[in-house]
mmCIF file of C-alpha atoms in Angstrom:
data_model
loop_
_atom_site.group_PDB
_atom_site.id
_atom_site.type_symbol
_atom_site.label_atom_id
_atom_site.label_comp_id
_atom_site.label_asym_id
_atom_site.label_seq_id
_atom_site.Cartn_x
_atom_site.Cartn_y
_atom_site.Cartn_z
ATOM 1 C CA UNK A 1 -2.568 10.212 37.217
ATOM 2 C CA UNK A 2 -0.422 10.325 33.753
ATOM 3 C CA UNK A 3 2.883 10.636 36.260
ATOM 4 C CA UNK A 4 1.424 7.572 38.398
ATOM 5 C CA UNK A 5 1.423 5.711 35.241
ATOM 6 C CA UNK A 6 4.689 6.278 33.927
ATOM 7 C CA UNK A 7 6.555 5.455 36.927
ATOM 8 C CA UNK A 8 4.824 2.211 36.975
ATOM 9 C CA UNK A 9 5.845 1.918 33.320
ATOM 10 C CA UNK A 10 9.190 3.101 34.486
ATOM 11 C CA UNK A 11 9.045 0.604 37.265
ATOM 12 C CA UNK A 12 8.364 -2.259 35.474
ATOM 13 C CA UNK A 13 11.613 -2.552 33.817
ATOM 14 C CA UNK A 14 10.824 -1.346 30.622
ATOM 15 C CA UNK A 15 13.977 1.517 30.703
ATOM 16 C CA UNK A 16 16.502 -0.576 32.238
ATOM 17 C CA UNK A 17 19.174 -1.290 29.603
ATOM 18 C CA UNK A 18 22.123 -3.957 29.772
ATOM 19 C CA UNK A 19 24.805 -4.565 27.093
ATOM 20 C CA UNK A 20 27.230 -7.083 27.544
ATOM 21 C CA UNK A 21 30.553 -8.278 25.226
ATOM 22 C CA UNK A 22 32.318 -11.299 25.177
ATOM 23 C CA UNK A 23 34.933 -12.080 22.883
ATOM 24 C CA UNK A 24 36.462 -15.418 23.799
ATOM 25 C CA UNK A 25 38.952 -17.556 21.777
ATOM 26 C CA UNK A 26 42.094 -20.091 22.951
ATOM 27 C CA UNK A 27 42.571 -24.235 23.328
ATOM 28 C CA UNK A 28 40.428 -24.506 26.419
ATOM 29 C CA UNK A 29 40.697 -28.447 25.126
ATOM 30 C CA UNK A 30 42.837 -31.167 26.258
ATOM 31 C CA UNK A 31 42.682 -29.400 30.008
ATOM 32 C CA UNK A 32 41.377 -32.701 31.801
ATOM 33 C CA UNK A 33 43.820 -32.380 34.733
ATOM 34 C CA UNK A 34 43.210 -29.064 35.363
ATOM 35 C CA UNK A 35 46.101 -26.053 35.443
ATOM 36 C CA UNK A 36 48.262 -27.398 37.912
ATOM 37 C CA UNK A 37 50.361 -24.754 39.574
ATOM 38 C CA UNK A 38 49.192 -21.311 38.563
ATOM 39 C CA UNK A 39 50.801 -17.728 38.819
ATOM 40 C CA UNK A 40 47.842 -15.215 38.469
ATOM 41 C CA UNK A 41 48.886 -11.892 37.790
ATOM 42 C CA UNK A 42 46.589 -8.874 38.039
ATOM 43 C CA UNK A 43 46.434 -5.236 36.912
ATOM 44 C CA UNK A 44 43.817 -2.723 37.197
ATOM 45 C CA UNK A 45 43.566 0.302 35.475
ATOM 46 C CA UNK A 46 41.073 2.350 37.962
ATOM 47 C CA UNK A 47 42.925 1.900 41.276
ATOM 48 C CA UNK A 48 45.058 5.084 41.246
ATOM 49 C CA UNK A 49 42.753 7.238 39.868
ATOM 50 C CA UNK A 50 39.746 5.937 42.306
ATOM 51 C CA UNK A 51 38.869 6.889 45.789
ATOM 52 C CA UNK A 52 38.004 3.612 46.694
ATOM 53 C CA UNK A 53 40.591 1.950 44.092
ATOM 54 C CA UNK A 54 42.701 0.090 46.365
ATOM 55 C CA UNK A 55 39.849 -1.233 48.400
ATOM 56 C CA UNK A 56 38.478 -2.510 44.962
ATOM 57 C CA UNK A 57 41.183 -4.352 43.541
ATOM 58 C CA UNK A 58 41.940 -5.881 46.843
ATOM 59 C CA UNK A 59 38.205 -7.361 46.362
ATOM 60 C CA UNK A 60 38.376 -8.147 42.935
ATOM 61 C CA UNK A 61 41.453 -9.967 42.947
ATOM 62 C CA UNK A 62 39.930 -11.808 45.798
ATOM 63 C CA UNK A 63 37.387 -12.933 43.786
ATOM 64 C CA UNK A 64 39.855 -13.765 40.667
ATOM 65 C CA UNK A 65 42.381 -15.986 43.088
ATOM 66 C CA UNK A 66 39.313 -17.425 44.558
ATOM 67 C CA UNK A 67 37.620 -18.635 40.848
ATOM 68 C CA UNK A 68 40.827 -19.544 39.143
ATOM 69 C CA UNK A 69 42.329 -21.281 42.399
ATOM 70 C CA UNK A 70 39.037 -23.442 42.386
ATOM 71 C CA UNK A 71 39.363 -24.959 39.430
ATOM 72 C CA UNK A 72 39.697 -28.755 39.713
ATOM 73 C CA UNK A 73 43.457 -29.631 39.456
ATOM 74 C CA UNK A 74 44.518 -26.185 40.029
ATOM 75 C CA UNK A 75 46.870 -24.861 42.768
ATOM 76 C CA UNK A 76 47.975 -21.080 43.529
ATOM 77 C CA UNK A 77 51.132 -20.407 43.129
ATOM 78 C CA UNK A 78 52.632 -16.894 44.422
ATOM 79 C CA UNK A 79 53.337 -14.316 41.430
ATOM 80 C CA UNK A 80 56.785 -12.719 43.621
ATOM 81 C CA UNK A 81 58.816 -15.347 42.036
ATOM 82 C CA UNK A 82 57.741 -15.304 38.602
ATOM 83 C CA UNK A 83 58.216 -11.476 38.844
ATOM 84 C CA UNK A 84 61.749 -12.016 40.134
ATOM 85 C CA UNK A 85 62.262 -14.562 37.107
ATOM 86 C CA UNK A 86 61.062 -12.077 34.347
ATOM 87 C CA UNK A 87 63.523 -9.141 36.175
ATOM 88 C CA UNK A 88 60.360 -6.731 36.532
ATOM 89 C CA UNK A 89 57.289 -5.783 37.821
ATOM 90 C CA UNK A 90 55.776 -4.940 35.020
ATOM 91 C CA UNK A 91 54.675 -7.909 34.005
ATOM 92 C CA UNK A 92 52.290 -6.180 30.921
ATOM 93 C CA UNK A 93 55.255 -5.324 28.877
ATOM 94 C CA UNK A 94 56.666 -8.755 28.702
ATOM 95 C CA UNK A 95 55.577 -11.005 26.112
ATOM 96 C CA UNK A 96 53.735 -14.371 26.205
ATOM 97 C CA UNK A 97 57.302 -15.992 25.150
ATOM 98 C CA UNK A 98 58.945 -14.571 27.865
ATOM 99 C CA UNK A 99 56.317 -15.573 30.681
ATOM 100 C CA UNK A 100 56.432 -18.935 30.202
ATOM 101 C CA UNK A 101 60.042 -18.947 30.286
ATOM 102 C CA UNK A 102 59.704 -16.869 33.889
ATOM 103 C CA UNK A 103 57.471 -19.494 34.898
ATOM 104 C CA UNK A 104 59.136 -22.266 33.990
ATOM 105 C CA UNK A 105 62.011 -21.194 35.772
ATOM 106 C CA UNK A 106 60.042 -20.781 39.056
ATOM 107 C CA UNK A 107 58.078 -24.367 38.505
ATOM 108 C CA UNK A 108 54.544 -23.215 37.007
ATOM 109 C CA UNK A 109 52.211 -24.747 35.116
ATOM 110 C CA UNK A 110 50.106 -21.963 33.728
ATOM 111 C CA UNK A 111 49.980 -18.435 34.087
ATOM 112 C CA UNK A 112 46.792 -16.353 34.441
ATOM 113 C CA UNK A 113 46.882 -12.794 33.150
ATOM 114 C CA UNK A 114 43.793 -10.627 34.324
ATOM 115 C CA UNK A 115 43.533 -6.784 33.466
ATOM 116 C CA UNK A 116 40.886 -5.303 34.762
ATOM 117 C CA UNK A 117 40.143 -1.339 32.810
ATOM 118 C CA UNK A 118 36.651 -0.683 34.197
ATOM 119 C CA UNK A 119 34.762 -1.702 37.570
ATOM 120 C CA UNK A 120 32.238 1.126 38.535
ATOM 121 C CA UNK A 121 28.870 1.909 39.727
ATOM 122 C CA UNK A 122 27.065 5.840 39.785
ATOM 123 C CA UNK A 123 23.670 6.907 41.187
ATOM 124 C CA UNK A 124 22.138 9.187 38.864
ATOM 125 C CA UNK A 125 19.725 11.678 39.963
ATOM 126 C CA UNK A 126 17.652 13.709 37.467
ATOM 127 C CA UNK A 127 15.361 16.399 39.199
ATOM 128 C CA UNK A 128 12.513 16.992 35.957
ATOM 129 C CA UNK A 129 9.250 16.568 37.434
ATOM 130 C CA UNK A 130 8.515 13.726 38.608
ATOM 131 C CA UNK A 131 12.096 13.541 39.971
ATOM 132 C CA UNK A 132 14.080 9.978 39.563
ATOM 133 C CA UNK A 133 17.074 7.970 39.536
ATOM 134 C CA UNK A 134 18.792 5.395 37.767
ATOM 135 C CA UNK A 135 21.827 3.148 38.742
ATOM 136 C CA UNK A 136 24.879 2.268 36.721
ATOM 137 C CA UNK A 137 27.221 -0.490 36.878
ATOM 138 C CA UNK A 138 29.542 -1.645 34.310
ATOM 139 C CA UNK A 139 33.016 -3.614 34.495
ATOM 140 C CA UNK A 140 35.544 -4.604 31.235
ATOM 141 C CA UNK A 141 38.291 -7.441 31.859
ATOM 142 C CA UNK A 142 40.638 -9.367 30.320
ATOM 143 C CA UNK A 143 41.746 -12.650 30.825
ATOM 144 C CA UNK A 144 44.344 -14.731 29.527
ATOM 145 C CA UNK A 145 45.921 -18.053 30.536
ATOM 146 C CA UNK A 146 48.896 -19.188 29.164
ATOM 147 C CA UNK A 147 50.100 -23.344 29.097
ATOM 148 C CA UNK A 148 53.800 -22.767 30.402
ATOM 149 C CA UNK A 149 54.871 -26.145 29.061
ATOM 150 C CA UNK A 150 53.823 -25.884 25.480
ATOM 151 C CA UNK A 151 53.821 -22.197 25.656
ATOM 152 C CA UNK A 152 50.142 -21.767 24.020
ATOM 153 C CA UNK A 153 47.009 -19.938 24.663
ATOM 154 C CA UNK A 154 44.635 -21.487 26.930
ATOM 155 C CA UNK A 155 41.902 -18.881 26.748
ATOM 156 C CA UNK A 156 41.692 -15.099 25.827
ATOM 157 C CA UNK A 157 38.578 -13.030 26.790
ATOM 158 C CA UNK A 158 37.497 -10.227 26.530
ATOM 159 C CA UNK A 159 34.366 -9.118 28.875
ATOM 160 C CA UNK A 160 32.011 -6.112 29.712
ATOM 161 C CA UNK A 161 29.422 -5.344 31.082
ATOM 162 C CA UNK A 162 26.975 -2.533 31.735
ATOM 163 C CA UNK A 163 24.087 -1.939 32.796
ATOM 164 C CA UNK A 164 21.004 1.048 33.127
ATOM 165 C CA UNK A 165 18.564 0.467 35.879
ATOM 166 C CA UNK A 166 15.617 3.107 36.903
ATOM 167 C CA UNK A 167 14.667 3.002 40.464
ATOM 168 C CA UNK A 168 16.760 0.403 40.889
ATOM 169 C CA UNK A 169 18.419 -0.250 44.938
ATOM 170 C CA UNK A 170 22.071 -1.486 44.350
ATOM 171 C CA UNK A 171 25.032 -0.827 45.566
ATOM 172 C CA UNK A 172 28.880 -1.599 45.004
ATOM 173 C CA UNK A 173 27.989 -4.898 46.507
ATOM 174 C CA UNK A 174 25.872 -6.102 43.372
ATOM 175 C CA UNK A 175 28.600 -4.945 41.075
ATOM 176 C CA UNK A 176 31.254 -7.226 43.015
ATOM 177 C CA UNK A 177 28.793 -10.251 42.378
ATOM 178 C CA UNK A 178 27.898 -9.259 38.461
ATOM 179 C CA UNK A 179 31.746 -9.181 37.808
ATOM 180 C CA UNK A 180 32.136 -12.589 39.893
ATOM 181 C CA UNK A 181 29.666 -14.697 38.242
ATOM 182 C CA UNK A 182 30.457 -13.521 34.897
ATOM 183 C CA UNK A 183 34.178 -14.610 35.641
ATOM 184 C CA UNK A 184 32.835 -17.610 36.904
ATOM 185 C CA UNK A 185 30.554 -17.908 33.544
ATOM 186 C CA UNK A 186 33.947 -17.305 31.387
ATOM 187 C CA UNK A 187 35.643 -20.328 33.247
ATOM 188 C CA UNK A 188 32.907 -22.566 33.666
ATOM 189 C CA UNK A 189 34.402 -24.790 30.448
ATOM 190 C CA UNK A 190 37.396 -25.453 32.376
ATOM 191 C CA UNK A 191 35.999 -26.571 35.568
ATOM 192 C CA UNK A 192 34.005 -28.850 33.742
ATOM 193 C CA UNK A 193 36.682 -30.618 31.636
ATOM 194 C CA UNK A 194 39.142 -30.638 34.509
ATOM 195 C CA UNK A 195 36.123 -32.755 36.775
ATOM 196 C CA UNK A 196 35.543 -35.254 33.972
#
């Protein structure tokens, strides 16, 4: 009876424990017509060292074209040519001076910088009596947009997320919509100001 009770407890939602961080700063003012042609550049720090790595940043930066190419005003642009501009790949090492100049050179507006350290999910099984599990997501980003013409910060963020759920029935799928709505949450601001 005492065991019945404290799953129910347990159940309830009393255990489950979510932290999230958001450090956001920039001039996400004076943006009323949007980004105009946009180089988004990704990184993520998990897909060598992940099984499923690959098949995650192809998702994620699915979702990251898909939300910043949305925007009102805003149109894709394909990161080859800036890369070919700045005279490397490694786009990381450059500095904020020297990706504007890239992407004025190829015709950009704005650049988008996303780093992506942490996108996981574990299913925790602990066998005391009565036996349970709990599920664990948790994802850390990094966004920056750069204006190419003035050469100034748009927005910087810094986001995370995690999250400690008993009993709970989720997959990779749920952390793949958590990290999409909280990168549409970040952006929100500019969709708005680009629509009025």
């Amino acid at each position: 009876m005492i065991w019945t009770l404290l799953l129910l407890a347990v159940l309830a939602g009393g255990c489950a424990r979510t932290t999230t961080t958001s450090l956001v700063a920039g001039k996400q003012a004076d943006r009323n017509q949007g980004l105009g042609k946009t180089v988004v550049l990704t990184w993520f720090e998990f897909e060598a060292t992940d099984k499923a790595g690959n098949d995650k940043a192809a998702r994620l930066r699915g979702f990251i074209e898909k939300r910043i190419g949305g925007l009102p005003g805003t149109e894709l642009a394909q990161a080859g040519a800036l890369t070919a501009a700045l005279g490397s790949d490694n786009w990381r090492d450059a500095s904020d001076m020297e990706l504007t100049a890239a992407a004025r050179c190829v015709g950009a507006d704005s650049v988008a910088l996303v780093e992506v350290a942490v996108c996981r999910g574990a299913l925790n099984v602990n066998l005391p009596l009565p036996p349970y599990w709990n599920v664990e997501t948790a994802f850390a980003y990094r966004v920056r947009l750069l204006d190419v013409r003035s050469g100034s910060l748009i927005l910087s963020a810094m986001r995370a997320h995690e999250a400690d759920r008993p009993f709970a029935m989720r997959g990779r799928e749920t952390l793949y919509q958590e990290f999409e709505k909280d990168l549409a949450e970040l952006i929100q601001p500019l969709a708005q100001q680009a629509a009025n």
